[in-house]
Short mmCIF file of C-alpha atoms in Angstrom, two decimals:
data_model
loop_
_atom_site.label_atom_id
_atom_site.label_comp_id
_atom_site.label_asym_id
_atom_site.label_seq_id
_atom_site.Cartn_x
_atom_site.Cartn_y
_atom_site.Cartn_z
CA GLU H 1 110.59 27.29 90.24
CA ARG H 2 112.69 30.43 90.57
CA PHE H 3 115.93 28.52 89.95
CA LEU H 4 114.60 26.59 86.95
CA THR H 5 113.23 29.66 85.20
CA ARG H 6 116.79 31.04 85.10
CA LEU H 7 117.98 28.06 83.07
CA LYS H 8 117.78 27.69 79.33
CA PRO H 9 116.99 24.41 77.50
CA GLY H 10 120.17 22.35 77.43
CA ASP H 11 121.54 23.70 80.74
CA GLN H 12 122.53 21.08 83.30
CA PHE H 13 121.96 21.14 87.05
CA ILE H 14 122.32 18.95 90.13
CA PHE H 15 119.17 17.60 91.79
CA ALA H 16 118.91 14.77 94.37
CA GLY H 17 122.52 13.80 93.65
CA ARG H 18 121.90 13.37 89.92
CA LEU H 19 123.09 15.39 86.95
CA LEU H 20 120.07 16.49 84.89
CA ARG H 21 119.66 18.42 81.63
CA LEU H 22 116.69 20.74 81.22
CA GLU H 23 114.63 20.12 78.09
CA ARG H 24 111.69 22.49 78.58
CA ILE H 25 109.33 23.99 81.16
CA ARG H 26 105.59 23.88 80.53
CA ASP H 27 102.69 24.47 82.92
CA LEU H 28 104.81 24.25 86.09
CA VAL H 29 106.40 20.98 84.94
CA ALA H 30 110.12 20.78 84.18
CA TRP H 31 111.02 18.11 81.62
CA VAL H 32 114.57 16.82 82.07
CA ARG H 33 116.91 14.07 80.91
CA LEU H 34 119.91 12.54 82.62
CA GLY H 35 122.85 14.79 81.88
CA ARG H 36 126.33 13.99 80.72
CA SER H 37 129.64 15.00 82.23
CA GLY H 38 130.10 18.72 82.57
CA ARG H 39 129.94 21.65 84.95
CA PRO H 40 126.37 21.85 86.23
CA ASN H 41 124.47 24.58 88.04
CA VAL H 42 123.76 24.13 91.74
CA PRO H 43 120.17 24.91 92.85
CA ARG H 44 119.60 27.75 95.28
CA TRP H 45 116.66 27.68 97.63
CA ALA H 46 114.87 30.80 98.82
CA GLY H 47 115.74 30.20 102.48
CA GLY H 48 119.45 30.50 101.75
CA ARG H 49 119.26 33.69 99.74
CA LEU H 50 118.97 36.36 102.41
CA PRO H 51 121.24 39.03 100.91
CA LEU H 52 124.00 41.01 102.55
CA SER H 53 122.83 44.60 102.95
CA THR H 54 124.74 47.41 101.28
CA LEU H 55 125.61 49.06 104.59
CA LEU H 56 126.91 45.81 106.10
CA ALA H 57 128.98 45.01 103.01
CA ASP H 58 130.55 48.48 103.00
CA SER H 59 131.28 48.20 106.72
CA MET H 60 133.07 44.87 106.23
CA LEU H 61 135.28 46.35 103.52
CA GLU H 62 136.15 49.27 105.79
CA LEU H 63 137.02 46.89 108.64
CA MET H 64 139.38 44.96 106.37
CA ALA H 65 140.93 48.17 105.06
CA ASN H 66 141.58 49.37 108.64
CA ASN H 67 142.80 45.99 109.83
CA ARG H 68 146.48 46.79 109.36
CA ALA H 69 146.19 50.05 111.33
CA ASN H 70 143.92 48.58 114.04
CA PRO H 71 144.79 44.87 114.29
CA GLY H 72 143.18 44.57 117.73
CA THR H 73 139.65 45.42 116.60
CA PRO H 74 137.33 43.09 118.56
CA ALA H 75 135.22 42.35 115.49
CA LEU H 76 138.27 41.00 113.63
CA LYS H 77 140.24 39.46 116.48
CA ALA H 78 138.69 35.99 116.04
CA ILE H 79 139.49 35.83 112.31
CA GLN H 80 142.87 37.63 112.47
CA PRO H 81 144.84 34.48 111.48
CA LEU H 82 142.67 34.07 108.37
CA LEU H 83 143.11 37.73 107.44
CA ASP H 84 146.89 37.42 107.84
CA LEU H 85 146.90 34.31 105.63
CA GLN H 86 144.76 36.08 103.02
CA ARG H 87 147.16 39.04 103.02
CA ARG H 88 150.21 36.79 102.59
CA GLN H 89 148.75 34.71 99.78
CA SER H 90 146.95 37.49 97.92
CA ALA H 91 145.56 40.74 99.40
CA LEU H 92 142.64 42.04 101.40
CA PRO H 93 139.76 43.75 99.59
CA THR H 94 139.15 47.40 100.40
CA PRO H 95 136.55 50.02 99.41
CA GLU H 96 139.10 51.42 96.92
CA THR H 97 140.12 48.12 95.27
CA LEU H 98 138.38 45.15 93.69
CA LEU H 99 140.25 41.97 94.54
CA ILE H 100 140.52 39.47 91.66
CA GLU H 101 142.24 36.10 91.99
CA GLN H 102 143.16 33.41 89.49
CA THR H 103 144.27 29.88 90.30
CA SER H 104 144.27 26.46 88.67
CA SER H 105 143.38 23.02 89.95
CA ARG H 106 142.50 19.65 88.50
CA GLU H 107 138.93 20.94 88.20
CA GLY H 108 139.98 23.68 85.79
CA ALA H 109 140.80 27.39 85.83
CA HIS H 110 139.25 29.40 88.67
CA LEU H 111 138.47 33.10 88.51
CA TYR H 112 137.41 34.85 91.74
CA LEU H 113 136.05 38.36 92.21
CA PHE H 114 135.19 39.85 95.61
CA PRO H 115 132.88 42.87 95.19
CA PHE H 116 131.21 42.34 98.63
CA ALA H 117 127.80 43.32 97.23
CA GLY H 118 125.61 40.50 98.54
CA ARG H 119 124.40 37.20 97.10
CA LEU H 120 121.55 38.56 94.96
CA VAL H 121 123.76 41.10 93.19
CA HIS H 122 126.50 38.51 92.74
CA GLU H 123 124.09 36.08 91.05
CA GLY H 124 123.32 38.67 88.39
CA LEU H 125 126.93 39.84 88.15
CA ALA H 126 128.24 36.28 87.72
CA ALA H 127 125.78 35.57 84.90
CA LEU H 128 126.56 38.92 83.25
CA LEU H 129 130.33 38.43 83.50
CA ALA H 130 130.20 34.84 82.21
CA TRP H 131 128.02 35.86 79.27
CA ARG H 132 130.25 38.77 78.28
CA ILE H 133 133.42 36.67 78.54
CA GLY H 134 131.80 33.88 76.54
CA ARG H 135 130.77 36.37 73.89
CA ASP H 136 134.45 37.25 73.35
CA GLU H 137 135.84 33.75 73.94
CA PRO H 138 133.36 30.87 73.59
CA ARG H 139 133.67 28.66 76.67
CA THR H 140 131.58 26.97 79.36
CA PHE H 141 131.48 28.27 82.93
CA SER H 142 130.39 26.88 86.26
CA MET H 143 129.31 29.69 88.60
CA THR H 144 129.19 29.90 92.39
CA VAL H 145 128.37 32.95 94.50
CA ASN H 146 128.12 33.93 98.15
CA ASP H 147 127.71 37.23 99.96
CA TYR H 148 131.35 38.17 99.46
CA GLY H 149 132.38 37.02 96.02
CA ILE H 150 131.99 35.14 92.74
CA GLU H 151 133.68 32.03 91.34
CA LEU H 152 133.79 31.22 87.62
CA VAL H 153 135.34 27.88 86.62
CA SER H 154 136.21 26.99 83.04
CA ASP H 155 138.41 24.43 81.31
CA ARG H 156 141.27 26.80 80.48
CA ILE H 157 143.00 29.84 81.92
CA LEU H 158 141.51 33.22 81.02
CA VAL H 159 144.07 35.81 79.99
CA LEU H 160 143.29 38.87 82.12
CA SER H 161 144.18 42.51 81.78
CA GLU H 162 142.69 45.63 83.33
CA GLU H 163 141.38 46.75 79.95
CA ARG H 164 139.54 43.47 79.33
CA LEU H 165 138.10 43.35 82.83
CA ARG H 166 136.76 46.88 82.61
CA SER H 167 135.15 46.11 79.25
CA TRP H 168 133.35 43.15 80.88
CA LEU H 169 132.34 45.17 83.94
CA THR H 170 130.99 48.17 82.03
CA LEU H 171 127.53 49.73 82.35
CA ALA H 172 127.05 49.79 78.57
CA ASN H 173 124.06 47.70 77.38
CA LEU H 174 123.55 46.44 80.93
CA GLU H 175 119.83 45.70 80.66
CA ALA H 176 120.09 44.01 77.25
CA ASP H 177 123.05 41.90 78.37
CA MET H 178 121.26 40.85 81.56
CA ILE H 179 118.25 39.68 79.57
CA ALA H 180 120.54 37.80 77.18
CA SER H 181 122.62 36.20 79.96
CA LEU H 182 119.62 34.72 81.77
CA ASN H 183 116.42 33.07 80.60
CA ALA H 184 114.57 36.35 81.13
CA ALA H 185 111.66 35.45 78.84
CA GLU H 186 110.76 32.36 80.89
CA MET H 187 111.25 34.29 84.14
CA ALA H 188 108.92 37.03 82.87
CA ARG H 189 106.34 34.41 81.91
CA HIS H 190 106.18 33.13 85.49
CA ARG H 191 106.17 36.67 86.90
CA PHE H 192 103.28 37.49 84.54
CA ARG H 193 101.13 34.93 86.37
CA ASP H 194 100.70 37.19 89.42
CA ILE H 195 100.34 40.31 87.28
CA ALA H 196 97.55 38.70 85.22
CA ARG H 197 95.73 37.63 88.40
CA VAL H 198 95.82 41.16 89.84
CA ALA H 199 94.75 42.69 86.49
CA GLY H 200 91.79 40.30 86.23
CA LEU H 201 92.97 38.72 82.97
CA VAL H 202 92.85 35.20 84.39
CA PHE H 203 89.73 33.56 85.79
CA GLN H 204 90.65 32.11 89.20
CA GLY H 205 87.44 30.12 89.78
CA TYR H 206 84.35 30.49 91.93
CA PRO H 207 84.37 30.76 95.75
CA GLY H 208 85.07 27.33 97.17
CA ARG H 209 86.13 26.04 93.74
CA GLN H 210 89.38 27.88 93.13
CA LYS H 211 91.55 26.86 90.21
CA ARG H 212 94.88 25.24 90.96
CA VAL H 213 98.13 27.15 90.46
CA ARG H 214 99.03 24.90 87.55
CA GLN H 215 95.78 25.81 85.74
CA ILE H 216 96.33 29.52 86.37
CA GLN H 217 99.92 29.23 85.11
CA ALA H 218 98.71 27.57 81.90
CA SER H 219 96.12 30.32 81.30
CA SER H 220 98.53 33.15 82.07
CA GLY H 221 101.18 31.49 79.88
CA LEU H 222 98.81 31.50 76.91
CA MET H 223 97.97 35.16 77.63
CA PHE H 224 101.67 36.00 77.81
CA ASP H 225 102.40 34.33 74.45
CA MET H 226 99.45 36.06 72.81
CA LEU H 227 100.45 39.52 74.05
CA SER H 228 104.13 38.95 73.22
CA GLU H 229 103.23 38.08 69.62
CA HIS H 230 100.48 40.61 68.90
CA GLU H 231 101.12 43.45 71.38
CA PRO H 232 104.79 43.41 72.45
CA ASP H 233 104.54 46.94 73.89
CA ASN H 234 101.77 45.99 76.30
CA LEU H 235 102.21 47.69 79.68
CA LEU H 236 101.62 44.44 81.58
CA LEU H 237 104.44 42.75 79.68
CA ALA H 238 106.68 45.71 80.44
CA GLN H 239 105.70 45.40 84.11
CA ALA H 240 106.64 41.71 84.12
CA ARG H 241 110.04 42.39 82.58
CA GLU H 242 110.70 45.26 84.98
CA GLU H 243 109.82 43.12 88.00
CA VAL H 244 112.12 40.34 86.79
CA LEU H 245 115.04 42.74 86.38
CA GLU H 246 114.50 44.38 89.76
CA SER H 247 113.29 41.62 92.07
CA GLU H 248 115.08 38.64 90.52
CA MET H 249 118.26 40.28 89.27
CA GLU H 250 118.59 43.30 91.60
CA LEU H 251 119.27 45.50 88.58
CA SER H 252 119.42 48.76 90.57
CA ARG H 253 121.94 47.40 93.06
CA LEU H 254 123.87 45.72 90.26
CA ARG H 255 124.10 49.04 88.43
CA ASP H 256 125.35 50.74 91.61
CA THR H 257 127.91 47.97 92.08
CA LEU H 258 129.24 48.38 88.55
CA ILE H 259 129.48 52.15 89.08
CA SER H 260 131.45 51.49 92.27
CA ILE H 261 133.75 49.03 90.46
CA GLN H 262 134.51 51.62 87.78
CA ALA H 263 135.92 53.90 90.46
CA ARG H 264 138.02 51.17 92.10
CA LEU H 265 141.49 49.90 91.32
CA LEU H 266 141.59 46.34 89.97
CA ALA H 267 143.99 44.18 91.99
CA ILE H 268 144.70 41.00 89.97
CA HIS H 269 146.57 38.24 91.84
CA GLN H 270 147.74 34.86 90.54
CA THR H 271 147.69 32.39 93.45
CA ASP H 272 149.11 28.87 93.68
CA ARG H 273 146.26 27.68 95.93
CA LEU H 274 142.85 28.69 97.20
CA THR H 275 142.91 31.66 99.55
CA PRO H 276 140.72 31.98 102.69
CA LEU H 277 138.24 34.13 100.74
CA ALA H 278 138.14 31.75 97.77
CA PHE H 279 137.88 28.53 99.78
CA PRO H 280 134.19 28.96 100.86
CA LEU H 281 133.16 29.46 97.23
CA TRP H 282 134.98 26.30 96.18
CA ALA H 283 133.47 24.33 99.08
CA ASP H 284 129.96 25.61 98.35
CA ARG H 285 130.14 24.39 94.76
CA LEU H 286 131.59 21.07 95.89
CA ARG H 287 128.73 20.48 98.34
CA GLY H 288 126.21 20.54 95.49
CA GLN H 289 128.19 18.11 93.31
CA LEU H 290 129.15 15.36 95.76
CA SER H 291 126.78 12.44 96.14
CA THR H 292 128.89 9.40 97.19
CA GLU H 293 132.03 10.86 98.75
CA ASP H 294 131.90 12.21 102.28
CA PHE H 295 131.87 16.02 102.09
CA GLN H 296 133.54 16.59 105.47
CA GLN H 297 136.50 14.36 104.65
CA ARG H 298 137.06 16.11 101.32
CA ILE H 299 137.01 19.51 103.02
CA GLU H 300 139.46 18.36 105.71
CA ARG H 301 141.89 17.08 103.08
CA MET H 302 141.75 20.37 101.20
CA LEU H 303 142.25 22.35 104.42
CA ALA H 304 145.32 20.29 105.24
CA THR H 305 146.74 21.13 101.81
CA LEU H 306 145.99 24.84 102.14
CA GLU H 307 147.64 25.11 105.56
CA LYS H 308 150.98 23.66 104.40
CA PRO H 309 153.77 26.10 103.49
CA PRO H 310 154.27 26.66 99.75
CA ALA H 311 157.77 25.14 99.85
CA GLN H 312 156.47 21.91 101.32
CA THR H 313 153.70 21.70 98.74
CA SER H 314 156.06 22.37 95.83
CA ARG H 315 158.57 19.79 97.21
CA ARG H 316 155.85 17.13 97.28
CA ALA H 317 154.88 18.03 93.71
CA ASP H 318 158.54 17.68 92.62
CA LEU H 319 158.80 14.27 94.29
CA GLN H 320 155.60 13.09 92.60
CA SER H 321 156.85 14.34 89.26
CA ALA H 322 160.21 12.58 89.75
CA SER H 323 158.56 9.31 90.74
CA ALA H 324 156.33 9.51 87.70
CA ARG H 325 159.38 9.87 85.47
#
C-alpha cells in the first residue's frame, strides 16, 4: 500500500516477475494493466526499509576520510581492498565532499550520488532530483536507493556541471517540489484514514461487528474528497499532508541533508565501469527486474568484468569492434 500510493497513474512497476502499469487506486484496490517495455519501479517492503541513522552515516564518512591516514583501522581492515579499488577508480566520499559518479552501459546512462544519509532520505532525494532534472530536460528515470547512495538511470547522458547540480540540490521550493515529485495527494488520502478514525469522523462499527479496513478506507476517502473540495484549509487535511511529508518522505532529515550538501564540495567523476560503491545499487535494481535469468550468475559475470584491469577490458572491446568490422 505504501509503495503504490507513491506511484501516479501510468507509472510502471515490477510485481511477481511481471511488468505492470498502474491505472488507478480505489478503496484499497490497485487496478493495473500489463506494462510495456521501459524502466519500472521496484517495490520496497517495510521490512527492508530500516534506515541508516544520522550518527552512523556520519561515522562511516569519517572512517572513510581517515582511511588513508589510518589504513589499519580494524573496522575497515576487512573491506580495505574494496576501498583501495574505489579510490583508484573514482574517490572515497568524505564529510566535506559529495561523491558523484557517471558511467554508461547497455542499460543506459547511470548517475550515482553518495550522500550517506540513509534509505528513507535517499528515497525522497532521488524522487526530488529526478523531478527537478526532468523539469529542465524531459526524460524518464529509473531510481534505486540504498543506505549509502542513489542511482538514476536514463536513456542518455546527462551533462553535469557544479552550477546545475547545485540548482537541483537547492532548498528553494523544497516542500512544493516534494509534493509534485511524488503522488502526495494519494499518500495523504491513505494517511487521512487513521486521522479520521482518531477524530471520530468515520464510524468504525459496533462492538463485535467492526467494519473492515476497506470499508473504512472508502468512507475516509469520501470525507477526504469532500474536505479537499469545500474546505481545503481544514486542519485535519493539513495534518495528513504534514504526516506524509515527515513520516513518508523524512522531510526534516532531507532538509538537513540538502543543507549539508550545500556546504560540501561536489566531486564529479566519469568512470568507465561500476565502482564498488555503485555496484550494489546496480545489483539491487537488477534483482527486481530479473524473472527468468539466474541472478547469481549475472552478478558473477559482472564481478568478473569489474575485476579485470582497464587495459584488458579495452583490448577486448577493440577486438570485438575489429571483428565486427
